[in-house]
Coordinates of C-alpha atoms in Angstrom, one line a residue:
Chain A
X722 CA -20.2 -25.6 -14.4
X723 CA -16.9 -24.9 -13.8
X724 CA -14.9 -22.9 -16.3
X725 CA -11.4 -23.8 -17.5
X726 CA -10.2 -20.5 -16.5
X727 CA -7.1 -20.4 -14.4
X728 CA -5.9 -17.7 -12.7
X729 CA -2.0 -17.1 -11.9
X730 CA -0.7 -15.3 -9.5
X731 CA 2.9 -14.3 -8.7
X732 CA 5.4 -17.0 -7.6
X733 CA 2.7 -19.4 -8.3
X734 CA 3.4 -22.6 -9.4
X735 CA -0.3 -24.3 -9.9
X736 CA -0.7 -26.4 -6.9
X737 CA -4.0 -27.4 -5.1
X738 CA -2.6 -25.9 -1.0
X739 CA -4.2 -22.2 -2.2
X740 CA -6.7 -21.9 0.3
X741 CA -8.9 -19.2 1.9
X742 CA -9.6 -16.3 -0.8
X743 CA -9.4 -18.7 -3.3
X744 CA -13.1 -19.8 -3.6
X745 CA -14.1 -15.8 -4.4
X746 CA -10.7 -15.4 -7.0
X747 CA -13.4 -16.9 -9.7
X748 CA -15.8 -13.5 -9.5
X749 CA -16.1 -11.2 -12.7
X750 CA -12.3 -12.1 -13.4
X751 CA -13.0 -13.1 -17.4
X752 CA -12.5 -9.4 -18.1
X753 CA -9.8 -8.7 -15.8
X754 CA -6.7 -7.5 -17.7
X755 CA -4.0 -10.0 -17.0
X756 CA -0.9 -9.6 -14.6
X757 CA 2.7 -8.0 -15.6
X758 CA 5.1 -8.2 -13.4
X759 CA 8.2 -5.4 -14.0
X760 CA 11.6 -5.5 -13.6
X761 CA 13.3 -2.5 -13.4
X762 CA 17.5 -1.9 -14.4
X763 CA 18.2 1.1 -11.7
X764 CA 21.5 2.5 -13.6
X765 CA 23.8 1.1 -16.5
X766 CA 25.8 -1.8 -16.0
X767 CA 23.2 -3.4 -12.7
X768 CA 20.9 -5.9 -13.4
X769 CA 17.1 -5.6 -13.5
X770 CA 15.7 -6.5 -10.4
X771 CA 11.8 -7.2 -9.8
X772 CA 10.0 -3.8 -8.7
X773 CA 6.3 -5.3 -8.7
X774 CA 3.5 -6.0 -10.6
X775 CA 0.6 -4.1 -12.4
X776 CA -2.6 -4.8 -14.9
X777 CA -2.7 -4.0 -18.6
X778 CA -4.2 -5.9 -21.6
X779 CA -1.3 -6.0 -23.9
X780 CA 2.7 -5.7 -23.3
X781 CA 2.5 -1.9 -24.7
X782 CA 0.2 -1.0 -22.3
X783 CA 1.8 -2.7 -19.6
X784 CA 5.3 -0.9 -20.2
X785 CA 3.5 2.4 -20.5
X786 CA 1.9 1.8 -17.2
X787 CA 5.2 0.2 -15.1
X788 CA 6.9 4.0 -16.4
X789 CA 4.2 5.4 -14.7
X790 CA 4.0 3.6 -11.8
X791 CA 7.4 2.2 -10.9
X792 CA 9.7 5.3 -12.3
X793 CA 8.4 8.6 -11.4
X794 CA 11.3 9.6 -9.7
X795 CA 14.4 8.2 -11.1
X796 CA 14.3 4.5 -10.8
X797 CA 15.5 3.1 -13.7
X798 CA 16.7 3.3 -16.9
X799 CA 15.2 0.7 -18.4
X800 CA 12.2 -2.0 -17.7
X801 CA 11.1 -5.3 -18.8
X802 CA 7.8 -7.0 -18.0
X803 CA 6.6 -10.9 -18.3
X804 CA 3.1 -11.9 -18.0
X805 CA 2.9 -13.6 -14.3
X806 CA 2.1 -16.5 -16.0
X807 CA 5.1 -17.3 -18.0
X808 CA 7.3 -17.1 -14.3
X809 CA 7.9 -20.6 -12.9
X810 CA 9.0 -20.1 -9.5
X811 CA 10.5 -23.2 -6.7
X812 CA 8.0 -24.5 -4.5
X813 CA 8.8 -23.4 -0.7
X814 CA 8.0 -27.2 0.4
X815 CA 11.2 -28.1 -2.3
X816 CA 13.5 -26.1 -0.4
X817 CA 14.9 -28.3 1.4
X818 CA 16.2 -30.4 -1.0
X819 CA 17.0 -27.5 -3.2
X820 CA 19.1 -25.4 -1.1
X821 CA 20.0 -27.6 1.8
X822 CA 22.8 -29.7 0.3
X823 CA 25.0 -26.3 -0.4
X824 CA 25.3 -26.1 3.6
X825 CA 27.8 -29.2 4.6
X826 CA 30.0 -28.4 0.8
X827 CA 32.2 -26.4 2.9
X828 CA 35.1 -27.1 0.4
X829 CA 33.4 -25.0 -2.2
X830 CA 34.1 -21.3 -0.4
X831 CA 38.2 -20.0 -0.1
X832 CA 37.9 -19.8 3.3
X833 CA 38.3 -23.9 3.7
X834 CA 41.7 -24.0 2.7
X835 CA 44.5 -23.0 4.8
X836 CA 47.4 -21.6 3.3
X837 CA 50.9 -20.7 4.8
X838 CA 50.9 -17.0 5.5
X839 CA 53.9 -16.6 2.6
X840 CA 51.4 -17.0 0.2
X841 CA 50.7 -13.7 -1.3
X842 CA 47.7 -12.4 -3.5
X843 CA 45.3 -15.4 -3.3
Chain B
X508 CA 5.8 -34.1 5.6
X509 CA 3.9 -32.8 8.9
X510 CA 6.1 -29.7 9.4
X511 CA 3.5 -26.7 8.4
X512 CA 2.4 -26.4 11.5
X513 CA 1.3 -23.3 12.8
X514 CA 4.0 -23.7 15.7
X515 CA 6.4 -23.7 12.9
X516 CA 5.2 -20.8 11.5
X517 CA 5.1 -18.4 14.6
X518 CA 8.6 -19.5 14.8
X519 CA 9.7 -18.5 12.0
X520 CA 7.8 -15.1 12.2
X521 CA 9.7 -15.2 16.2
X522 CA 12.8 -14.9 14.0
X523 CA 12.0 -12.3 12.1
X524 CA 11.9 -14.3 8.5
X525 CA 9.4 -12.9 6.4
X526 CA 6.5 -14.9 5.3
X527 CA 6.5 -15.0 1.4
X528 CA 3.0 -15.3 -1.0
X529 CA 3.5 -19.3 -1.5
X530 CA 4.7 -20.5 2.2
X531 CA 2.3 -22.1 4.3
X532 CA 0.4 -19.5 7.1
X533 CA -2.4 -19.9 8.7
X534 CA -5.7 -19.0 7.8
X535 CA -6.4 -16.3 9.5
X536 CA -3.0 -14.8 8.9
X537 CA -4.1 -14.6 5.2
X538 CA -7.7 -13.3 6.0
X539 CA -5.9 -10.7 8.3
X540 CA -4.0 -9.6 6.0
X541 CA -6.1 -9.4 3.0
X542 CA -8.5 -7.6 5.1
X543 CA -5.9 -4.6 6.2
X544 CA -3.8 -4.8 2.6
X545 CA -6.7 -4.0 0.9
X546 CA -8.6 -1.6 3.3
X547 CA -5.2 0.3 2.9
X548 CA -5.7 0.2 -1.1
X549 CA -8.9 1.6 -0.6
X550 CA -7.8 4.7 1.3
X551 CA -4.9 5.4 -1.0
X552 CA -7.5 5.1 -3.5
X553 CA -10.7 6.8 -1.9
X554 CA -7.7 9.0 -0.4
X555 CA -7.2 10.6 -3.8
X556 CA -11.2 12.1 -4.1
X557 CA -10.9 14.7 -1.3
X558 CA -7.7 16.3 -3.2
X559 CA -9.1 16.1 -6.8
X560 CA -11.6 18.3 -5.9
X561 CA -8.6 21.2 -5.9
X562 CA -7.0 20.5 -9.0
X563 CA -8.6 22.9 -10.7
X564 CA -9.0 25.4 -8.1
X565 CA -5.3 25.3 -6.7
X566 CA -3.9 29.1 -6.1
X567 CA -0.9 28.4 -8.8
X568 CA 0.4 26.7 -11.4
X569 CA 3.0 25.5 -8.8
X570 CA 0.6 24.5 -6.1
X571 CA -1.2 22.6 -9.1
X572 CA 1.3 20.7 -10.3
X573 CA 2.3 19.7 -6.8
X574 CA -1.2 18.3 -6.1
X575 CA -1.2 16.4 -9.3
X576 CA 2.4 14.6 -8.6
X577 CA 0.7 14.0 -5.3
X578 CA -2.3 12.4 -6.6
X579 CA -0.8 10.3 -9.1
X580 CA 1.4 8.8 -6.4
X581 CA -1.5 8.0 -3.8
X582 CA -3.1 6.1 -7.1
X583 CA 0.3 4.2 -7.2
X584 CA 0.0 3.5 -3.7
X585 CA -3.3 1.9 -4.1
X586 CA -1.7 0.1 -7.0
X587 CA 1.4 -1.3 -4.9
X588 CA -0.9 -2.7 -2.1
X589 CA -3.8 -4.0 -4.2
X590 CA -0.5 -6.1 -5.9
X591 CA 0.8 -7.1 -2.3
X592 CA -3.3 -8.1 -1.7
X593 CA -3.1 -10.2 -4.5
X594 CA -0.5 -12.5 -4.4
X595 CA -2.4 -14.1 -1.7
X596 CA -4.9 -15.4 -3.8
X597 CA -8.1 -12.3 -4.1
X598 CA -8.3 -11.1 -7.4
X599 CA -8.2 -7.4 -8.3
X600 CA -11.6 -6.9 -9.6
X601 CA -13.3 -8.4 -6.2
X602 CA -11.6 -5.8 -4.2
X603 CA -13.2 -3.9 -6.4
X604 CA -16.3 -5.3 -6.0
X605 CA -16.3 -5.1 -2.4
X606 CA -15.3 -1.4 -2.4
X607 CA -18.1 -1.1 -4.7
X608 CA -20.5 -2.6 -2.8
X609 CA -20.2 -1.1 0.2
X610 CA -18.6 -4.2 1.8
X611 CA -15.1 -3.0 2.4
X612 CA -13.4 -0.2 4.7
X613 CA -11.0 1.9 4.0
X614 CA -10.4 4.9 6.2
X615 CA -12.5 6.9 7.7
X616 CA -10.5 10.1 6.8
X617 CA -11.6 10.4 3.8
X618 CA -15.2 10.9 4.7
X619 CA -14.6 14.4 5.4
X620 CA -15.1 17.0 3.0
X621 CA -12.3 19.9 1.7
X622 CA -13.9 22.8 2.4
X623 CA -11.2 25.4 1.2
X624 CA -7.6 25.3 0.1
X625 CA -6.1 25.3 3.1
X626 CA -7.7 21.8 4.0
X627 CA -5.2 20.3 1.3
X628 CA -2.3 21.3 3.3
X629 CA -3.6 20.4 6.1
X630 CA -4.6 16.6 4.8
X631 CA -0.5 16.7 3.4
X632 CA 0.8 17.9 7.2
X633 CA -1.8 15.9 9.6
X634 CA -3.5 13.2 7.3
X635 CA -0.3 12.3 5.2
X636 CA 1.8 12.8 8.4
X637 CA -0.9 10.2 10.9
X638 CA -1.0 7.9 7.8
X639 CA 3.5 7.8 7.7
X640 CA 3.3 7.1 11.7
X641 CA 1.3 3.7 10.5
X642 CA 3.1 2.9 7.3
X643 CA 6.9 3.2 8.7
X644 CA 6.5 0.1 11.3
X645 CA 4.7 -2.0 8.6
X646 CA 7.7 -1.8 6.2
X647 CA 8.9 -4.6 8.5
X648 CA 5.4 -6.2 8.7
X649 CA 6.0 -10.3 8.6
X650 CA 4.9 -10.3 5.2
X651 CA 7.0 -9.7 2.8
X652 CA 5.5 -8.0 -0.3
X653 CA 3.2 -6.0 2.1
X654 CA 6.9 -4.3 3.7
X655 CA 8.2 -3.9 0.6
X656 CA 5.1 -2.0 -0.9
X657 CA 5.3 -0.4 2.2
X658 CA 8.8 0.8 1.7
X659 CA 8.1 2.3 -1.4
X660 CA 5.3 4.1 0.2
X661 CA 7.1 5.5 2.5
X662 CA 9.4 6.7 0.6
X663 CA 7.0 9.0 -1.8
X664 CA 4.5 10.2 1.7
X665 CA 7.3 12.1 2.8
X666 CA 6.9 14.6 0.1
X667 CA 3.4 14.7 0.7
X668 CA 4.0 15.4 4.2
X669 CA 6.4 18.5 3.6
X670 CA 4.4 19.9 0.8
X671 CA 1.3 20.0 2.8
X672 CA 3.4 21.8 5.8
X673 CA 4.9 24.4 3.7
X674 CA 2.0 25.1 1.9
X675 CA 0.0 25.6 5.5
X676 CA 3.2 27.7 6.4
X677 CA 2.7 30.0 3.4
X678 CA -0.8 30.7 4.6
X679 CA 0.0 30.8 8.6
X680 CA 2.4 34.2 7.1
X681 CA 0.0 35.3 5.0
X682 CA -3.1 37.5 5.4
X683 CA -5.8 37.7 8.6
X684 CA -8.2 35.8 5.9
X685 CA -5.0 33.5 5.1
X686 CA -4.1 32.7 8.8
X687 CA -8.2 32.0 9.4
X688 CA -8.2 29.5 6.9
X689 CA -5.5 28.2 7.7
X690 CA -6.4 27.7 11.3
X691 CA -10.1 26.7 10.5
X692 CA -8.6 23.5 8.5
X693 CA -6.9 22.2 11.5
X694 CA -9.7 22.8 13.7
X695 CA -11.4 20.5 11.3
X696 CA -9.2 17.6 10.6
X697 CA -7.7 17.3 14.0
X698 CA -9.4 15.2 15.6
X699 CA -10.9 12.8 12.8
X700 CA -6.9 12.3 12.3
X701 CA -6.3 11.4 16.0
X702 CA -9.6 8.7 14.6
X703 CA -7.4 7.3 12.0
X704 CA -4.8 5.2 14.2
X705 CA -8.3 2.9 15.2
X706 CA -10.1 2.3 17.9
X707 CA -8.2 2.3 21.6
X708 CA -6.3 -0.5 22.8
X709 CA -8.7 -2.0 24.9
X710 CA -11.7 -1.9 21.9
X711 CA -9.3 -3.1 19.4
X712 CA -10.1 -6.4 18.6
X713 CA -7.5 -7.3 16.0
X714 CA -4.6 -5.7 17.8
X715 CA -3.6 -8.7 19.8
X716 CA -3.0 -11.0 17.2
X717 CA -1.4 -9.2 14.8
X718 CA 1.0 -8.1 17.2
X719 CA 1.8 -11.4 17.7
X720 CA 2.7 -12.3 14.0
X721 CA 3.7 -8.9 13.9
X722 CA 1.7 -8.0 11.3
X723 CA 1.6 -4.8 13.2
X724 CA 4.5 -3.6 15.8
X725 CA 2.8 -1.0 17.6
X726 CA -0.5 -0.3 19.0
X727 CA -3.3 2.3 18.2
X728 CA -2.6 4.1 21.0
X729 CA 1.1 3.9 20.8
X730 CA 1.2 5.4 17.2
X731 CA -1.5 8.1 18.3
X732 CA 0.4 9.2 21.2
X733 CA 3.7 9.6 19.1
X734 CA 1.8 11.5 16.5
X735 CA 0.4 13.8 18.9
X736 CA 3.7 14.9 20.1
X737 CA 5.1 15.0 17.2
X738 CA 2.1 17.3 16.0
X739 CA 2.2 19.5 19.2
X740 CA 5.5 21.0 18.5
X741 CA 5.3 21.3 15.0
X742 CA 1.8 23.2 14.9
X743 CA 4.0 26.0 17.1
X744 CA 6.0 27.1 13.8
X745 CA 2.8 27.7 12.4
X746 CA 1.8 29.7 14.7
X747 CA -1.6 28.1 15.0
X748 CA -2.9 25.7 17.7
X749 CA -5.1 22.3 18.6
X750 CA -8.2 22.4 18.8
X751 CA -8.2 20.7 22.5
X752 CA -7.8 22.7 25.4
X753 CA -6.9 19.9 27.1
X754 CA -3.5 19.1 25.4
X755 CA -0.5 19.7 27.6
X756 CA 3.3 18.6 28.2
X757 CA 3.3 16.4 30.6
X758 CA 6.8 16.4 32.3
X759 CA 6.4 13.1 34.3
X760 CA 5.6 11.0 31.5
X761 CA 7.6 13.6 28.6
X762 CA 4.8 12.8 26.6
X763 CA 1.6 15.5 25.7
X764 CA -1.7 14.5 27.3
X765 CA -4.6 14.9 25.3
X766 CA -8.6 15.2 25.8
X767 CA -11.1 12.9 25.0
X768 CA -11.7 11.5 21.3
X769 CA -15.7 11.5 20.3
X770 CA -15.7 7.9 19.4
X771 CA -19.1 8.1 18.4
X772 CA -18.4 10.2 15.9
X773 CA -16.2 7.7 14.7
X774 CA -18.3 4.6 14.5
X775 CA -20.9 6.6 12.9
X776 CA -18.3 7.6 10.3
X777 CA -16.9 4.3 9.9
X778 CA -20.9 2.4 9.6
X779 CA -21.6 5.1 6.4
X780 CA -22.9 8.4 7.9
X781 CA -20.1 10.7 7.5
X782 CA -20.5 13.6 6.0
X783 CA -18.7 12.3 2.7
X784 CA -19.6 8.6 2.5
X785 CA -21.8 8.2 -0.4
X786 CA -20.4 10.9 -2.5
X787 CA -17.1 8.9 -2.5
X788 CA -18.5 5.2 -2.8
X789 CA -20.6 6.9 -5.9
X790 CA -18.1 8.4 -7.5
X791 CA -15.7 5.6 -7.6
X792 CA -18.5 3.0 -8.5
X793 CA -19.5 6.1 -11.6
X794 CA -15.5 5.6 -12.8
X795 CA -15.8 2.0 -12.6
X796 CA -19.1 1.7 -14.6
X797 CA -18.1 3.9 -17.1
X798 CA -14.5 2.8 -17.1
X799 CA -16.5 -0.7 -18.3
X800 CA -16.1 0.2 -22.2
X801 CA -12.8 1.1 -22.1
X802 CA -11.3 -2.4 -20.4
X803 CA -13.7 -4.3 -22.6
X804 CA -11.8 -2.6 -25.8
X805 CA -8.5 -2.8 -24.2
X806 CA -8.8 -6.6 -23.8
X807 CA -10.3 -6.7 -27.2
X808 CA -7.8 -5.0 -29.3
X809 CA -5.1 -7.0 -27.3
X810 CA -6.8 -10.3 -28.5
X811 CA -7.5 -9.0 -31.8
X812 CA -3.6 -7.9 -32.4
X813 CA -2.5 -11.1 -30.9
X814 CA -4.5 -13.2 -33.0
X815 CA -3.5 -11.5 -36.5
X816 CA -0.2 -12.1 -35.5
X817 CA -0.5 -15.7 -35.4
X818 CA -2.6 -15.4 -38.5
X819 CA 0.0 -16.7 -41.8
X820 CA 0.0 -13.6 -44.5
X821 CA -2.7 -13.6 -47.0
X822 CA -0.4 -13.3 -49.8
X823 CA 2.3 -15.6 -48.5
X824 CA 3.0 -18.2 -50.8

C-alpha cells in the first residue's frame, strides 16, 4: 500500500520527472527528521543568502545545529531557517517564459538612451 | 517540448553552466553522482574514527583542542555532501543504510589504523593534503551544489593540512624517539595515500565519462602525480624521507618518478579486509543503533510541542 507520505527536497516543486533514486527515497524515511534549509546574514547591513541545508526535528534544534555547522568560523551574524517544504521554487522547464522576455526590453537599462555629451550627472 | 535531450545537456555542461538539482540530466549522470557524493560523505564521516581515537590521548591541551575543531569540521563535511547527495532525490537515512550495510564505499584510507600520535599528523599533512588535491578541481564539478559544498570544504581542509604538518615538524625536531615516530608514520600511510587518488587510468572505469561531463577534471593519475611532487619536496623540511627508493626528480619530464603501487593491497582493502574495516562499519552502525532512542524522542517532543500549540487553552473562555 502506498503511504501518503511525501518527501520534499530542496528546489522541489512536486512534479512526477524525479526519476532514478526516487523508487528507494521511500526506505525507513517516517522517522527521518525533516529538512531546514539556512540562510546565513554574513555582516550587518547584507542580506541573508542561502548557506545549505541540515536535519533537526524542531526549528530550535535546527538553529542550534546551522551555528554549528554553517558558522564556526565567522560566517555570520545572524541565521534563519525554513523547512524545505515551505520553499516554492520556478520550475527550470518555465524558464523560458519566465526570464526570456527581459532579453529584447532593451529600453529598460540606461544604456539605450543616447544623450548629448553636455548632459552632466545622469 | 522535446528539448531535454541529452545533446542538450552535454552542451550546456560544454559551456560550463552548472547543472542544478531540478534540471533535466541523464540518468546516469545522477547515479554517477550520487554514487561519488555520497562515497565522499562516508569518508568524511568514517574519516573522523581514525582521529577520535586521540582525543583523549593528544600530548596537550593545545594539540587536543586542535583535533577536536578538526573533527567537528570533517562531521560538517559529511554533512555538506550528504545535503549536496540529497537534493537529487536519495534520502539521508538510505545513505545511511547503505553505509550500514556494507553496501557503500567510502575511502579506503580510513581502513588503516593510528598506531601512535604521530600518525595524526601525518593523516593532517598526507591524508588531508591527497584528499585537497581531489577536492580543489571538484569545486567546479558540473554540478552545482556538489562545487559549492566543495568550496566550503576546501576552504576548512587547509587548516587540517597545516596543522598536521606542523605538528609532524614539532616531532621531526624533537627527540631520537620523537623523529622515529615521526618517521614510522609516514612509512606507514605513504603509500595507502598514493591508493587514495583510485585505481590507474587505464583500470578506471568511471574516469572517462565523468571527464566528459566534467564531473571530474583531472585523472587519477594526474592528481597522484601532482601530489607526489608536491609531497617530495615538502617531506625534505621534515627532514624525513619516502618510503620508496625508487622516487626521483626526473629532469626530462620535471616531474618525480615513483615505484610501483601494491594494488592488491588495495583491492583487498577496498572488498573489506583491511586491517580496520569492520571495527569502523561497527562502530558507526553501534552509534546509529543506539542513536535510535534519541531521534525517536527528538521527533516526538517536536510533535508533541507543535501539537499543544495548536491546542486552544483549557481555561480560555
Amino acid at each position: 500500500m502506498k503511504i501518503g507520505i511525501r518527501k520534499f527536497f530542496y528546489g522541489d516543486y512536486g512534479e512526477e520527472k524525479n526519476s532514478a533514486a526516487e523508487s528507494t527515497a521511500s526506505r525507513e524515511t517516517i522517522n527521518e527528521w525533516p529538512l531546514w534549509e539556512v540562510f546565513i546574514r554574513s555582516k550587518q547591513g547584507l542580506d541573508h543568502k542561502h548557506a545549505g541545508s541540515l536535519h533537526a526535528a524542531d526549528a530550535a534544534m535546527a538553529m542550534e545545529n546551522a551555528r554549528d555547522v554553517y558558522t564556526r568560523r565567522n560566517e555570520g551574524v545572524s541565521i534563519w531557517i525554513v523547512e524545505s517544504k515551505y520553499i516554492h521554487a520556478s520550475n527550470p522547464d518555465d524558464a523560458d517564459a519566465l526570464f526570456d522576455p527581459a532579453n529584447d526590453k532593451i529600453y529598460r537599462h540606461p544604456s539605450f538612451y543616447d544623450l548629448p555629451d553636455e548632459v552632466k550627472h545622469m | 517540448m522535446g528539448t531535454n535531450t541529452e545533446e542538450q545537456f552535454q552542451q550546456k555542461i560544454d559551456q560550463e553552466i552548472k547543472i542544478e538539482p531540478k534540471d533535466w540530466m541523464p540518468q546516469k549522470y545522477r547515479h554517477t553522482l550520487i554514487r561519488q557524493i555520497s562515497q565522499h560523505a562516508h569518508s568524511e564521516v568514517v574519516g573522523m574514527l581514525p582521529e577520535g581515537n586521540w582525543i583523549s590521548r593528544a600530548p596537550s591541551l593545545k594539540r587536543k583542542v586542535i583535533l577536536l575543531a578538526k573533527i567537528q569540521d570533517e562531521a560538517g563535511h559529511g554533512l555538506y555532501l550528504y545535503s549536496a547527495a540529497e537534493t537529487l532525490g536519495i534520502s539521508r537515512d538510505e545513505m545511511y543504510h547503505q553505509l550500514h550495510a556494507g553496501k557503500a564505499k567510502y575511502s579506503s584510507i580510513f581502513n588503516y589504523p593510528t598506531l601512535t600520535w604521530a600518525d595524526i599528523g601525518a593523516i593532517g599533512w598526507l591524508v588531508d593534503g591527497a584528499a585537497i588535491m581531489n577536492q580543489v578541481p571538484l569545486c567546479r564539478t558540473s554540478f552545482g551544489p556538489y562545487a559549492r559544498a566543495m568550496v566550503r570544504v576546501c576552504k576548512e581542509e587547509s587548516f587540517h593540512q597545516r596543522q598536521g604538518f606542523e605538528s609532524l615538524l614539532v616531532l621531526s625536531k624533537g627527540t631520537e624517539e620523537q623523529k622515529r615516530m615521526c618517521q614510522d608514520a609516514i612509512n606507514r600511510w605513504w603509500w595507502p595515500c598514493l591508493m587514495m587518488f583510485g585505481p590507474p587510468d587505464d583500470e578506471s572505469p568511471n574516469t572517462l565519462q565523468s571527464m566528459q561531463w566534467k564531473i571530474k577534471r583531472f585523472s587519477n593519475d594526474e592528481l597522484r602525480q601532482k601530489f607526489v611532487d608536491m609531497i617530495a619536496e615538502q617531506v625534505k623540511v621534515l627532514g624525513m624521507t619516502l618510503p620508496d627508493p625508487d622516487l626521483k626528480w626526473n629532469e626530462e619530464s620535471k616531474q618525480y618518478d615513483f615505484g610501483e603501487i601494491d594494488w592488491a593491497e588495495f583491492k583487498q582493502v577496498i572488498q573489506g579486509n583491511g586491517p580496520c574495516n569492520k571495527e569502523r562499519i561497527d562502530t558507526r552502525r553501534k552509534a546509529w543503533n543506539e542513536g535510535a532512542w534519541v531521534r525517536e524522542a527528538a521527533i516526538s517532543y517536536a510533535a508533541k510541542q507543535t501539537k499543544q500549540a495548536q491546542e486552544p487553552l483549557k481555561f480560555a473562555i
